[in-house]
C-alpha positions as a Python dict, from the first residue, in 0.01 Angstrom:
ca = {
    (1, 'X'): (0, 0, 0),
    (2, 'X'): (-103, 324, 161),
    (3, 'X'): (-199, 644, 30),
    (4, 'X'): (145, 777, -35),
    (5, 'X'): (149, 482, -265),
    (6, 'X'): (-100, 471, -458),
    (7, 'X'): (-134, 417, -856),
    (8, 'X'): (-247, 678, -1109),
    (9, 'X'): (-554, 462, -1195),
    (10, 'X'): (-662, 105, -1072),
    (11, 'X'): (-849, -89, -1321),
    (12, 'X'): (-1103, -404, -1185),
    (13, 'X'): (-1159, -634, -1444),
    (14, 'X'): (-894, -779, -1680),
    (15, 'X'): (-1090, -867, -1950),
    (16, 'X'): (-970, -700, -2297),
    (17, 'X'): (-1088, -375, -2226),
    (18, 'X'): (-912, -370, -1916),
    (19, 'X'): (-612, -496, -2049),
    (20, 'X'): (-624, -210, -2320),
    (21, 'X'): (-700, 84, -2101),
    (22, 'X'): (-415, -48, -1861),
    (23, 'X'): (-177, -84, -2180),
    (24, 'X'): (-279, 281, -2303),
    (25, 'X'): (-274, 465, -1970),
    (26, 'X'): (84, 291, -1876),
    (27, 'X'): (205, 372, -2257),
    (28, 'X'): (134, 767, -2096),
    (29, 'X'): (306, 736, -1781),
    (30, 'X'): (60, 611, -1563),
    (31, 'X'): (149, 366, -1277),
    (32, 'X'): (-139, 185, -1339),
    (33, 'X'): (-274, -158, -1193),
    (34, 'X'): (-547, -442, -1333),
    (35, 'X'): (-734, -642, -1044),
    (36, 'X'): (-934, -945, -1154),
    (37, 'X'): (-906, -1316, -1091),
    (38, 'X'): (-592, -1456, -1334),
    (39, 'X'): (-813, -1734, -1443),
    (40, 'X'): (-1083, -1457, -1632),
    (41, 'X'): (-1350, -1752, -1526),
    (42, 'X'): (-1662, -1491, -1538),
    (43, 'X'): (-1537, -1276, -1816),
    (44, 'X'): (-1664, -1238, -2189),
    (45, 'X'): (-1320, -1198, -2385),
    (46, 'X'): (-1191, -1562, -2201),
    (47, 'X'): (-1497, -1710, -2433),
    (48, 'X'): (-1517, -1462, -2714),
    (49, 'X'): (-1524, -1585, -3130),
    (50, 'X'): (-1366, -1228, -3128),
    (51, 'X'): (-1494, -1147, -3465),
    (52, 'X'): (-1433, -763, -3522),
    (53, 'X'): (-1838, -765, -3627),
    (54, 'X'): (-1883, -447, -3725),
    (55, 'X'): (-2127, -470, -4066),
    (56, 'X'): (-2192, -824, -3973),
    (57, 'X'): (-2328, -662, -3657),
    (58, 'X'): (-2533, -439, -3829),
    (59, 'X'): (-2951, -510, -3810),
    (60, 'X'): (-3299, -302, -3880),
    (61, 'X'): (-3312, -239, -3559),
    (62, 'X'): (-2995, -69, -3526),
    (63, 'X'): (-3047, 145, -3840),
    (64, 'X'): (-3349, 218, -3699),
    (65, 'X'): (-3169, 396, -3359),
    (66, 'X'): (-2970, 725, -3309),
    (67, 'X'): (-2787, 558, -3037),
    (68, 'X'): (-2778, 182, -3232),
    (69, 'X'): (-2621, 480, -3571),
    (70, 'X'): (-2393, 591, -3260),
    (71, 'X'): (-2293, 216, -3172),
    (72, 'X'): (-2209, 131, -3594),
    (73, 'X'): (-2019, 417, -3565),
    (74, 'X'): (-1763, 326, -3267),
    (75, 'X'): (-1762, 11, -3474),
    (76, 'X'): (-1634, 111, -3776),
    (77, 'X'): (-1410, 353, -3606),
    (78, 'X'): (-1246, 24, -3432),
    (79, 'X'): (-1241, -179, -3742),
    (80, 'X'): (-958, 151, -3880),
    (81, 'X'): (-775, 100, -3561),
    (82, 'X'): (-675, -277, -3526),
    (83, 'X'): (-419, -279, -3770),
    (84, 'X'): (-187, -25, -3597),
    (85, 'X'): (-335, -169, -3253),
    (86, 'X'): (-186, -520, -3329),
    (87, 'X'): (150, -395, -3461),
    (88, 'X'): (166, -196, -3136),
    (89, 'X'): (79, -496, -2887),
    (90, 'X'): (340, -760, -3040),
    (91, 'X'): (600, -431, -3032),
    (92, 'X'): (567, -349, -2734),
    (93, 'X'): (556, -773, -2614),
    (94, 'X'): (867, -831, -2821),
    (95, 'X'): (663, -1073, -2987),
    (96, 'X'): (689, -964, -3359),
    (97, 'X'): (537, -1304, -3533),
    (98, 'X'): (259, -1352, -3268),
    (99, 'X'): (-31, -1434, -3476),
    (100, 'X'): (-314, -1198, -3271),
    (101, 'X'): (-543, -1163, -3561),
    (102, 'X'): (-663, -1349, -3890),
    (103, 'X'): (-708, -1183, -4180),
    (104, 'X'): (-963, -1366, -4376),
    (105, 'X'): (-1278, -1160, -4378),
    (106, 'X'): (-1596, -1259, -4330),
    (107, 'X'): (-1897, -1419, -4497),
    (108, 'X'): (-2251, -1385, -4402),
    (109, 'X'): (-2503, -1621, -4521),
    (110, 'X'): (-2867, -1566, -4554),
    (111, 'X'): (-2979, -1960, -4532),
    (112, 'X'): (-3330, -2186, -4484),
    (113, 'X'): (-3196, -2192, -4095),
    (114, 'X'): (-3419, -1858, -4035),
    (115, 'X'): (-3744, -1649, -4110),
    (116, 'X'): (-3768, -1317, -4340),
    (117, 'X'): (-3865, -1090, -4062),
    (118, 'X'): (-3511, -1146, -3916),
    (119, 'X'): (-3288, -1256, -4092),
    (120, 'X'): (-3405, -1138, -4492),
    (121, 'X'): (-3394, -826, -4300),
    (122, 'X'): (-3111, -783, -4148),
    (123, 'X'): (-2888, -929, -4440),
    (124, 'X'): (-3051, -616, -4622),
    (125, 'X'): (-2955, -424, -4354),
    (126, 'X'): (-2629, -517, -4393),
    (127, 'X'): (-2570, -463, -4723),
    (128, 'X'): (-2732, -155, -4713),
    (129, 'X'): (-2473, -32, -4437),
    (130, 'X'): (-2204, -169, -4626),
    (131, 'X'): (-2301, 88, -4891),
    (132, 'X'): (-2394, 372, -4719),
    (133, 'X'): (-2079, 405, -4527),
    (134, 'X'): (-1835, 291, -4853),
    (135, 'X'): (-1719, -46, -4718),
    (136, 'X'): (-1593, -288, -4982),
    (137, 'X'): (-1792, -638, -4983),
    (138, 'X'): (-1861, -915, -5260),
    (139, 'X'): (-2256, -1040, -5336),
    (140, 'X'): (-2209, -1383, -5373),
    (141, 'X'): (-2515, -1650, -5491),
    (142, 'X'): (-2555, -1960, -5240),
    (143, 'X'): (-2376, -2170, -5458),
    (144, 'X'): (-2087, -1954, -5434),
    (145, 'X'): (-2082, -1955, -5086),
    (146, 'X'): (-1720, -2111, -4998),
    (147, 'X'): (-1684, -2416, -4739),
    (148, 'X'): (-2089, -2493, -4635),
    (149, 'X'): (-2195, -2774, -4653),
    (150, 'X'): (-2576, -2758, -4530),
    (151, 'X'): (-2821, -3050, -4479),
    (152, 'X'): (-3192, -2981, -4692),
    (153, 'X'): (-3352, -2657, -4656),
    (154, 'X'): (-3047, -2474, -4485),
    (155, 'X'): (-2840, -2447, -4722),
    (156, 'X'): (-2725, -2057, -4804),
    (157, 'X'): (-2964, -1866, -5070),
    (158, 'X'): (-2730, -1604, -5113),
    (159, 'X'): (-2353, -1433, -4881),
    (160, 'X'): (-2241, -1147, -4836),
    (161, 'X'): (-1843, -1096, -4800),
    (162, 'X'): (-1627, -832, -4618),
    (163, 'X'): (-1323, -826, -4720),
    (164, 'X'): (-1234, -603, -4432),
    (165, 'X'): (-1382, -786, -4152),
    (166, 'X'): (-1132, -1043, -3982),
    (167, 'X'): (-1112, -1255, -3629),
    (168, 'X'): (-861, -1195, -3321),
    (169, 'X'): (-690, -1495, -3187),
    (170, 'X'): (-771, -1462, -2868),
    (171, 'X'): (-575, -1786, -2685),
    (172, 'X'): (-284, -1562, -2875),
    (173, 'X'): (-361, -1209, -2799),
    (174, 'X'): (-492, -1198, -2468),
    (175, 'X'): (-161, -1336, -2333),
    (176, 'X'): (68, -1115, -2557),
    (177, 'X'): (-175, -808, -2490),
    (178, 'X'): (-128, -898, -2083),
    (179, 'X'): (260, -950, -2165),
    (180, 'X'): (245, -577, -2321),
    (181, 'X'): (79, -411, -2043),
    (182, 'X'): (353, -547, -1793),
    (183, 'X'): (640, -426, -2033),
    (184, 'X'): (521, -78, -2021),
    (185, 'X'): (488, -135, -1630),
    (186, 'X'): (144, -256, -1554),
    (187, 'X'): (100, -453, -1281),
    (188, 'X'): (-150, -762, -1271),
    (189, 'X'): (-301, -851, -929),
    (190, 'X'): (-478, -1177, -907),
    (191, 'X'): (-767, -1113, -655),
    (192, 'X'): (-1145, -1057, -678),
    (193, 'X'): (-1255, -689, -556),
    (194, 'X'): (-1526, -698, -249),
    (195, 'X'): (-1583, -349, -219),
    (196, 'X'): (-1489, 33, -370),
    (197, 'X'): (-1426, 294, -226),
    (198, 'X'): (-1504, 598, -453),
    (199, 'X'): (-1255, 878, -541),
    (200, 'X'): (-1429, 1202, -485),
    (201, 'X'): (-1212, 1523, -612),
    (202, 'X'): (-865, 1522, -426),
    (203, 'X'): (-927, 1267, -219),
    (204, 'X'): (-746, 912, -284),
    (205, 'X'): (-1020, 609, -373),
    (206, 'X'): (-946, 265, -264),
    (207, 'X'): (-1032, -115, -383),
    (208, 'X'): (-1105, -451, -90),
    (209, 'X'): (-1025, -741, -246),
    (210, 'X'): (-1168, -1063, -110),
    (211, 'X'): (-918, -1179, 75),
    (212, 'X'): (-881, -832, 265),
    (213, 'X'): (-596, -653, 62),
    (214, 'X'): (-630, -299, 0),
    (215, 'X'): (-505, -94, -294),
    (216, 'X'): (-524, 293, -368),
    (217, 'X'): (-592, 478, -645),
    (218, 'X'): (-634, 856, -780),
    (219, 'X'): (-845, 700, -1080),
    (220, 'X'): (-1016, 389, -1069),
    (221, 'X'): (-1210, 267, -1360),
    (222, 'X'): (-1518, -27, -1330),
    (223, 'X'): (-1442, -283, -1639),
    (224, 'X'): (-1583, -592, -1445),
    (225, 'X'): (-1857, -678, -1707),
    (226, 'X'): (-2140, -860, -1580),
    (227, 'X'): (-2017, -779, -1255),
    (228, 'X'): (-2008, -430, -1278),
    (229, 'X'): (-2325, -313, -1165),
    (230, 'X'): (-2338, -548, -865),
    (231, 'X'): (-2021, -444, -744),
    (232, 'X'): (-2170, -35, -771),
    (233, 'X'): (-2430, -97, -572),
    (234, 'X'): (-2258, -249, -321),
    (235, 'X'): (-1997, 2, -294),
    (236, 'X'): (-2218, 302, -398),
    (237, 'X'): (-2569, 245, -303),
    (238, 'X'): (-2665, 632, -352),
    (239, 'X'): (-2558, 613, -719),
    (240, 'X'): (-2623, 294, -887),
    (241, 'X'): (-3017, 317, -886),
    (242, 'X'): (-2906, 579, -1175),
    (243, 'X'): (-2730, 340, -1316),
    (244, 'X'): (-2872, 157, -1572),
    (245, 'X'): (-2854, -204, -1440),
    (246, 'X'): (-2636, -491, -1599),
    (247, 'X'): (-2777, -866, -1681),
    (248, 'X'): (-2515, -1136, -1765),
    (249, 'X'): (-2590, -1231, -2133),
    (250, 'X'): (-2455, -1618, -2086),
    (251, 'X'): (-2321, -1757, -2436),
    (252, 'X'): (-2163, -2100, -2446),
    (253, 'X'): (-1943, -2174, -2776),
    (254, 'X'): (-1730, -2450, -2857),
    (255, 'X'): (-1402, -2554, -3028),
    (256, 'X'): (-1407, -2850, -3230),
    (257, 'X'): (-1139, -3043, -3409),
    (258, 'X'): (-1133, -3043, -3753),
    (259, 'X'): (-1204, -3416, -3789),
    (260, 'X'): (-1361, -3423, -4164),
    (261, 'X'): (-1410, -3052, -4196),
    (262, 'X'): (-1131, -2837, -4392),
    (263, 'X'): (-1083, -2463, -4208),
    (264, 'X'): (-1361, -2228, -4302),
    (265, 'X'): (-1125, -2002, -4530),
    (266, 'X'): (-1288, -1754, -4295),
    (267, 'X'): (-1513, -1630, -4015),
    (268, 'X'): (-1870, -1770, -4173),
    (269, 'X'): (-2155, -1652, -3986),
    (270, 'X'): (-2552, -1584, -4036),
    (271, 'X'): (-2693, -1205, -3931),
    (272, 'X'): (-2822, -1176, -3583),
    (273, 'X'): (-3087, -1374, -3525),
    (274, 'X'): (-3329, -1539, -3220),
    (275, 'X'): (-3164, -1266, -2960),
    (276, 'X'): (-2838, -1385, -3021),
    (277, 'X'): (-2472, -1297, -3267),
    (278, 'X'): (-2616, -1553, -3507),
    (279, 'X'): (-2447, -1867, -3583),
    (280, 'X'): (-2073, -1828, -3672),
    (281, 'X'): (-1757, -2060, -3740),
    (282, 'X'): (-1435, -1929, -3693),
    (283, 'X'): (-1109, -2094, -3777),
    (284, 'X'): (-846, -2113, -3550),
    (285, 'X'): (-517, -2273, -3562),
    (286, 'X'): (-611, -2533, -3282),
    (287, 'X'): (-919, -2623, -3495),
    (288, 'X'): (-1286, -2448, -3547),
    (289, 'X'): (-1450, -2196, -3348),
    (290, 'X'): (-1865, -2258, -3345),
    (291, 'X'): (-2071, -2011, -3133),
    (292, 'X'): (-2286, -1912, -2983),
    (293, 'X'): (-2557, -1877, -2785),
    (294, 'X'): (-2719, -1624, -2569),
    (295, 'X'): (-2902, -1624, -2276),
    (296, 'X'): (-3008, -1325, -2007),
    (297, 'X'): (-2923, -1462, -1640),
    (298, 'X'): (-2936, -1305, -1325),
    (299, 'X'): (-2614, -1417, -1195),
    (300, 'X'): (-2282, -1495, -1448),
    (301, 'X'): (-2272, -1837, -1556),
    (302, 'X'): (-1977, -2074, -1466),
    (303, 'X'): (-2085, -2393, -1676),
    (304, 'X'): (-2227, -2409, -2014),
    (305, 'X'): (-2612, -2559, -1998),
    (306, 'X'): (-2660, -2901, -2152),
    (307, 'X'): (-2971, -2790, -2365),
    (308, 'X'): (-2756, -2457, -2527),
    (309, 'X'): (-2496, -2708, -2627),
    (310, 'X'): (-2717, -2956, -2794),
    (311, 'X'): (-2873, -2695, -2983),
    (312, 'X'): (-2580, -2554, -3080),
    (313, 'X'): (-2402, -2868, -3226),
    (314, 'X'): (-2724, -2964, -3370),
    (315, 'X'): (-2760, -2620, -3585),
    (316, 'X'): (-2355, -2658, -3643),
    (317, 'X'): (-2434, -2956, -3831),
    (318, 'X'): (-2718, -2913, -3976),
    (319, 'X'): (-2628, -2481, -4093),
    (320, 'X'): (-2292, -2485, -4166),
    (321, 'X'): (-2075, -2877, -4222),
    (322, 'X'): (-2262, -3198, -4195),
    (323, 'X'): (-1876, -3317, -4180),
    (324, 'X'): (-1902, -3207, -3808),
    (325, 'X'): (-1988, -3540, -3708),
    (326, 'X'): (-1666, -3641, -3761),
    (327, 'X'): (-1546, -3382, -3487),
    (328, 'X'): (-1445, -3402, -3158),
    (329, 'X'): (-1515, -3133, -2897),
    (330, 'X'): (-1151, -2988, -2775),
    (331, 'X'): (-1280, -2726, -2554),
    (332, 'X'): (-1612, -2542, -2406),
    (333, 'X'): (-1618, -2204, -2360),
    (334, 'X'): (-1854, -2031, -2088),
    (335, 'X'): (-1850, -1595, -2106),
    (336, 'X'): (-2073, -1385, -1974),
    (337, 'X'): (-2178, -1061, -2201),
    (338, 'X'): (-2227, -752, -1989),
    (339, 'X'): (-2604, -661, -2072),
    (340, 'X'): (-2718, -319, -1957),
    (341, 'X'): (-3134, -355, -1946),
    (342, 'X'): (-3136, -24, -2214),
    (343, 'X'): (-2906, -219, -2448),
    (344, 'X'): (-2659, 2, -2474),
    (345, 'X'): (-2278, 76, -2293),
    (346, 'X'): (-2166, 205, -1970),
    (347, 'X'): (-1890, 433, -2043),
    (348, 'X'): (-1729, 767, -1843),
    (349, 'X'): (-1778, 918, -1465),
    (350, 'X'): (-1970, 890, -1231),
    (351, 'X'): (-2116, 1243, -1116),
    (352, 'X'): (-1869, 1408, -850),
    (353, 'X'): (-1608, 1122, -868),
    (354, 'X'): (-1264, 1007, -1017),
    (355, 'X'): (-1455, 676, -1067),
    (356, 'X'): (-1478, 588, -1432),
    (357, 'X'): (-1744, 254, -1571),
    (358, 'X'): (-1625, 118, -1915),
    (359, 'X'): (-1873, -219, -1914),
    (360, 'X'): (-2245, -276, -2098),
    (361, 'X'): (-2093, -326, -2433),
    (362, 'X'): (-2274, -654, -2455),
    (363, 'X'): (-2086, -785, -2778),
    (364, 'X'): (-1912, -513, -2920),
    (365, 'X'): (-1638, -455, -2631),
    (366, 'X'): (-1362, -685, -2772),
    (367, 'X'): (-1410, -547, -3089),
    (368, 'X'): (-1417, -184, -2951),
    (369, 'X'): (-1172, -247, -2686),
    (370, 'X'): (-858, -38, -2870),
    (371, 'X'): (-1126, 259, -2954),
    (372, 'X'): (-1246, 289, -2604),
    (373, 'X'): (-878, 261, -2486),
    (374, 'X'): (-814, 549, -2666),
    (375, 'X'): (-1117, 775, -2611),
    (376, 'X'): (-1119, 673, -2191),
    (377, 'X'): (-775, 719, -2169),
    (378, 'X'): (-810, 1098, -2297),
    (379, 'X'): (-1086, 1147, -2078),
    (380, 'X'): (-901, 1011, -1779),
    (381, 'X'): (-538, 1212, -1868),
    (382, 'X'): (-682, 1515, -2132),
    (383, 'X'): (-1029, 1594, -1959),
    (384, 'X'): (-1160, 1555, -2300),
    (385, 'X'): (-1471, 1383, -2352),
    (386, 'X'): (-1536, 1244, -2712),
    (387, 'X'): (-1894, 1349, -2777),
    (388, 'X'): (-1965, 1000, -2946),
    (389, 'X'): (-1977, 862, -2590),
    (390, 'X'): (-2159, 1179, -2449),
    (391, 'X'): (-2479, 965, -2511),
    (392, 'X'): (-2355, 668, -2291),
    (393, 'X'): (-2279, 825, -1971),
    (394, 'X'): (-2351, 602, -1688),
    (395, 'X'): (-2616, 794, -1527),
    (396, 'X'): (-2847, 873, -1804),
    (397, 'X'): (-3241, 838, -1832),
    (398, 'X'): (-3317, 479, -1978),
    (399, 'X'): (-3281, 467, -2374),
    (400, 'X'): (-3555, 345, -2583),
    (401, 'X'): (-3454, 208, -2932),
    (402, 'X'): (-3784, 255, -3069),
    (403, 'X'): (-4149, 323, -3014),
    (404, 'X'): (-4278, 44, -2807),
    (405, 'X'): (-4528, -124, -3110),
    (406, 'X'): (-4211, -162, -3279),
    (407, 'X'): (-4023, -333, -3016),
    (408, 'X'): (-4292, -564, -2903),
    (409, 'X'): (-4305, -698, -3265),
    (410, 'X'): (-3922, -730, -3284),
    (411, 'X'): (-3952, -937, -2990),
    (412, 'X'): (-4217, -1154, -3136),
    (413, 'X'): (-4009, -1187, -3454),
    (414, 'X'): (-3697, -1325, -3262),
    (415, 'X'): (-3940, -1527, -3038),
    (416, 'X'): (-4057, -1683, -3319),
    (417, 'X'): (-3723, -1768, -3482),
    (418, 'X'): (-3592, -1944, -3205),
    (419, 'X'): (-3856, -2192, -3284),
    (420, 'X'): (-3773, -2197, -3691),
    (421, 'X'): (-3408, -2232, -3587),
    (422, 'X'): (-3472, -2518, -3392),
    (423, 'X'): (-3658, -2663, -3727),
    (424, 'X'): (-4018, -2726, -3468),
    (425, 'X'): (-4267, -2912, -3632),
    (426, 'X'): (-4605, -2711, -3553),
    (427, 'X'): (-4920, -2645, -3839),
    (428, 'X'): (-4868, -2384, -4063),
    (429, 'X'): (-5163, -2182, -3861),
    (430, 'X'): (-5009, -2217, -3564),
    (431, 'X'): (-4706, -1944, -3609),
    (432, 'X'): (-4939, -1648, -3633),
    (433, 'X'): (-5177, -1771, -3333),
    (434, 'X'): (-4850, -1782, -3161),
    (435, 'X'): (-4777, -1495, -3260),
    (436, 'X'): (-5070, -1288, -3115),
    (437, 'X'): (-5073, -1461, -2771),
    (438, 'X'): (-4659, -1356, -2750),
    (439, 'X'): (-4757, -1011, -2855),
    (440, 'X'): (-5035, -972, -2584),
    (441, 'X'): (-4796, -1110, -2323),
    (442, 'X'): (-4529, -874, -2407),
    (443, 'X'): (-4753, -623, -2460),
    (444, 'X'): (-4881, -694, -2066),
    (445, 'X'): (-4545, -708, -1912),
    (446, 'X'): (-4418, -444, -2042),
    (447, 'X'): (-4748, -184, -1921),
    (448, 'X'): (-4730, -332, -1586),
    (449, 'X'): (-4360, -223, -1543),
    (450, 'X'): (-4407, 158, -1658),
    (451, 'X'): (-4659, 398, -1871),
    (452, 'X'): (-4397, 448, -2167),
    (453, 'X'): (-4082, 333, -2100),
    (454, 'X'): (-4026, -7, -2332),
    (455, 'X'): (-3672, -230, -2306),
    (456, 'X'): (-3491, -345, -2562),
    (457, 'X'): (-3636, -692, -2686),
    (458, 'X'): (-3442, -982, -2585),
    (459, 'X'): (-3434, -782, -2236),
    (460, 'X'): (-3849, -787, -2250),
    (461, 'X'): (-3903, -1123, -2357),
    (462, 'X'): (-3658, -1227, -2022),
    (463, 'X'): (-3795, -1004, -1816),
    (464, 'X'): (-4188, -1121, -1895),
    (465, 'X'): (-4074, -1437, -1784),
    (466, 'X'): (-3836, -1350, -1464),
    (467, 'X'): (-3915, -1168, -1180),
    (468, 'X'): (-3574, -1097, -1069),
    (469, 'X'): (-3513, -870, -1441),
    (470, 'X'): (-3880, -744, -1325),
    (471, 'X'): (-3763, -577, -1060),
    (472, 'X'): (-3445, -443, -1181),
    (473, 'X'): (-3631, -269, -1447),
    (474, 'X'): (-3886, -136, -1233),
    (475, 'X'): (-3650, -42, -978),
    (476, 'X'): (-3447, 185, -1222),
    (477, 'X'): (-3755, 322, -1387),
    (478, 'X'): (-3906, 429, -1059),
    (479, 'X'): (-3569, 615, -1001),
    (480, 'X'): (-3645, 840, -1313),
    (481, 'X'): (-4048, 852, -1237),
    (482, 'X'): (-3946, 1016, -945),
    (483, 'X'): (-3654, 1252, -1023),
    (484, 'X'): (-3479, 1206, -722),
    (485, 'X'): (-3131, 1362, -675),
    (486, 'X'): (-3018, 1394, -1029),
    (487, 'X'): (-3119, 1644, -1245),
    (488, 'X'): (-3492, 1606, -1431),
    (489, 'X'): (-3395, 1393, -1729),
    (490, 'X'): (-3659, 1192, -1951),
    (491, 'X'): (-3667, 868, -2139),
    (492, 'X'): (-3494, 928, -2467),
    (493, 'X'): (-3761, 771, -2705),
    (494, 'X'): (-3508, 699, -2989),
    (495, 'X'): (-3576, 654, -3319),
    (496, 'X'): (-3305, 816, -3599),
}
């Protein structure tokens, strides 16, 4: 293809926020084209429970943040949106009965499984959210709690559920949302990009793709995930330090078959918990969804870890149906969670360019995806720039979520609930002794890498452990100490 060729907007990464920027920007006229490998094999959606967790989400923490208020926000605004969103995707697929989402709602438990300072917590926070912003939802007592069937002390003391808040098929949606994009005009190329080259005002930018193709493009937009930021800084080494960098938050999940378990009568799932979505159950028609975990990795993961998956199947058991012994596994999933090291998205321009980053949405993107569709595609086309996302521009000074006291002790919290999760047999003294000596570790990592800039927590417990995150952060925060290039911006200290 040469430059007299070349498409509106060229998207890399075909994961589904890809696939639903493509669909919107072709819906406007756009000849538009999605790059990624056809097999998805490093992206997040491929693996994805797909709950559209927006209260279920919802944690002190994040109550506790103007940006984490900002995040609930785009969340609930997505939750209004997937109704329409489906209708249009099986319309425009001429697939009119394709089942792309279940709506069952979804029950969160508060069980023995985990500790007050998490998860009492954030079930409180839930509910709290829940009535702050008007949302319907049903207290229930842990008897009433439909379909769990816990072993001893985790069984559920009380649920919450949301009427409102269902599951997307995705073995069902991805493939009719791809379908849709082509009937509007998309094109799909199977290939894995190399190397970008950036458009800069009326000049045409271009994509390599591994195997030395070429493709053109006035707009081209960065939705590779966990890939994103490596691929920047390859391509754009006198902009990504800006950037904020982006970790691969490995999750492995599982589908098993329904052996002596009945389907959950909907998405069942504990709050957020031990740096990870909680544990969930999902029903699909092929049999039951159980997820997930989550790890911070250099490099995206290919193959789920034999340790994760013993632990999960173990707490799958023991948390939600003992009758999962009688299951077969039908499938592992592997996805890779795009992680920026400030916790929060990627989304908009770069300075001076036509190139556009939609990635860092660590798990909110599927659920976001036909929000962010909407709101890039009018900054793309319209110029307009929802102020929502003003906050997440991809060169920004780092975001704190909190004063740094505060986020060392959230990380202890979740430290220490990995172990209480895993059910670890220690003296009752031990817990707060452990506690102190993770708080003075933390606490020692985290003044080594700057004065007053503080990570979010699961990104400082990694990074206390792994020099590779070490010098990511550092790297970035030296960028900033320095005010080089870009204009003199400070760490937001956030706290709503």
């Amino acid at each position: 293809m040469t430059n007299d060729a070349a498409y509106d907007a060229l998207i890399i990464g075909n994961g589904a926020l890809g696939l639903a920027l493509g669909f919107r920007l072709a819906q406007r006229g756009q000849r538009v084209s999605i790059v990624g490998p056809s097999g998805r094999r490093f992206s997040a959606s491929q693996a994805a429970g797909a709950m559209n967790g927006t209260f279920g989400e919802v944690t002190r923490d994040l109550l506790a943040s103007a940006h984490g208020r900002q995040k609930l926000e785009m969340d609930i605004a997505a939750t209004d949106l997937w109704e329409g969103w489906c209708e249009e995707i099986r319309d425009a697929a001429g697939e009119p009965q394709a089942s792309l989402r279940r709506k069952d709602g979804t029950t969160i438990i508060l069980n023995g499984g985990g500790t007050d300072a998490v998860d009492t917590e954030n079930f409180v926070a839930i509910r709290e959210a829940l009535s702050e912003y008007e949302r319907s939802y049903q207290m229930l007592e842990g008897h009433e709690v439909p379909w769990v069937t816990a072993q001893g002390g985790n069984r559920p003391f009380q649920g919450v559920h949301i009427p409102d808040e269902h599951s997307i098929n995705t073995p069902v949606y991805l493939p009719t949302l791809e379908k849709a994009f082509r009937s509007v005009g998309g094109l799909m190329i199977d290939g894995l990009v190399q190397k970008i080259g950036s458009p800069r005002s009326s000049e045409t930018g271009w994509v390599e793709l591994a195997d030395g193709r070429k493709f053109y493009a006035h707009n081209i937009v960065l939705a590779a995930g966990a890939l994103s930021h490596d691929l920047l800084a390859s391509s754009l080494p006198e902009i990504a330090p800006y950037v904020p960098p982006v970790t691969s938050g490995y999750g492995a999940s599982v589908l098993l078959s329904h052996g002596a378990v009945p389907a959950p009568p909907s998405v069942i799932r504990t709050p957020n918990r031990a740096f990870a979505c909680g544990l969930h159950a999902v029903p699909r028609k092929e049999g039951i969804y159980v997820g997930a975990t989550n790890k911070l990795q250099e490099k995206p993961q290919l193959f789920a870890h034999v340790p994760d998956l013993h632990a999960l199947l173990e707490r799958a058991m023991r948390q939600m149906h003992a009758g999962f012994g009688t299951s077969g596994v039908l499938a592992v999933n592997v996805g890779n969670r795009p992680v920026p090291v400030d916790g929060f998205p990627l989304i908009g321009a770069l300075p001076d360019t036509r190139l556009w980053m939609l990635t860092g949405t660590y798990r909110d993107g599927f659920h976001q995806s036909p929000y962010l569709a909407d709101k890039m595609a009018e900054a793309i086309l319209d110029g307009v720039q929802d102020p929502l996302l003003e906050a997440f521009a991809p060169v920004r000074s780092p975001i704190q979520s909190g004063r740094r006291d505060d986020i060392i002790a959230a990380a202890v919290d979740h430290a220490l609930a990995v172990g209480f999760e895993a059910e670890w047999r220690v003296s009752v003294r031990w817990p707060t002794r452990i506690a102190e000596l993770l708080a003075t570790k933390y606490r020692h990592a985290v003044e080594d890498l700057h004065d007053t800039i503080t990570p979010p927590p699961d990104v400082l417990v990694c990074m206390s452990d792994n020099d590779w995150l070490r010098r990511k952060l550092r790297g970035y925060y030296d960028v900033y100490s320095r005010k080089r290039g870009f204009s003199d911006i400070r760490p937001q200290i956030d706290v709503a």
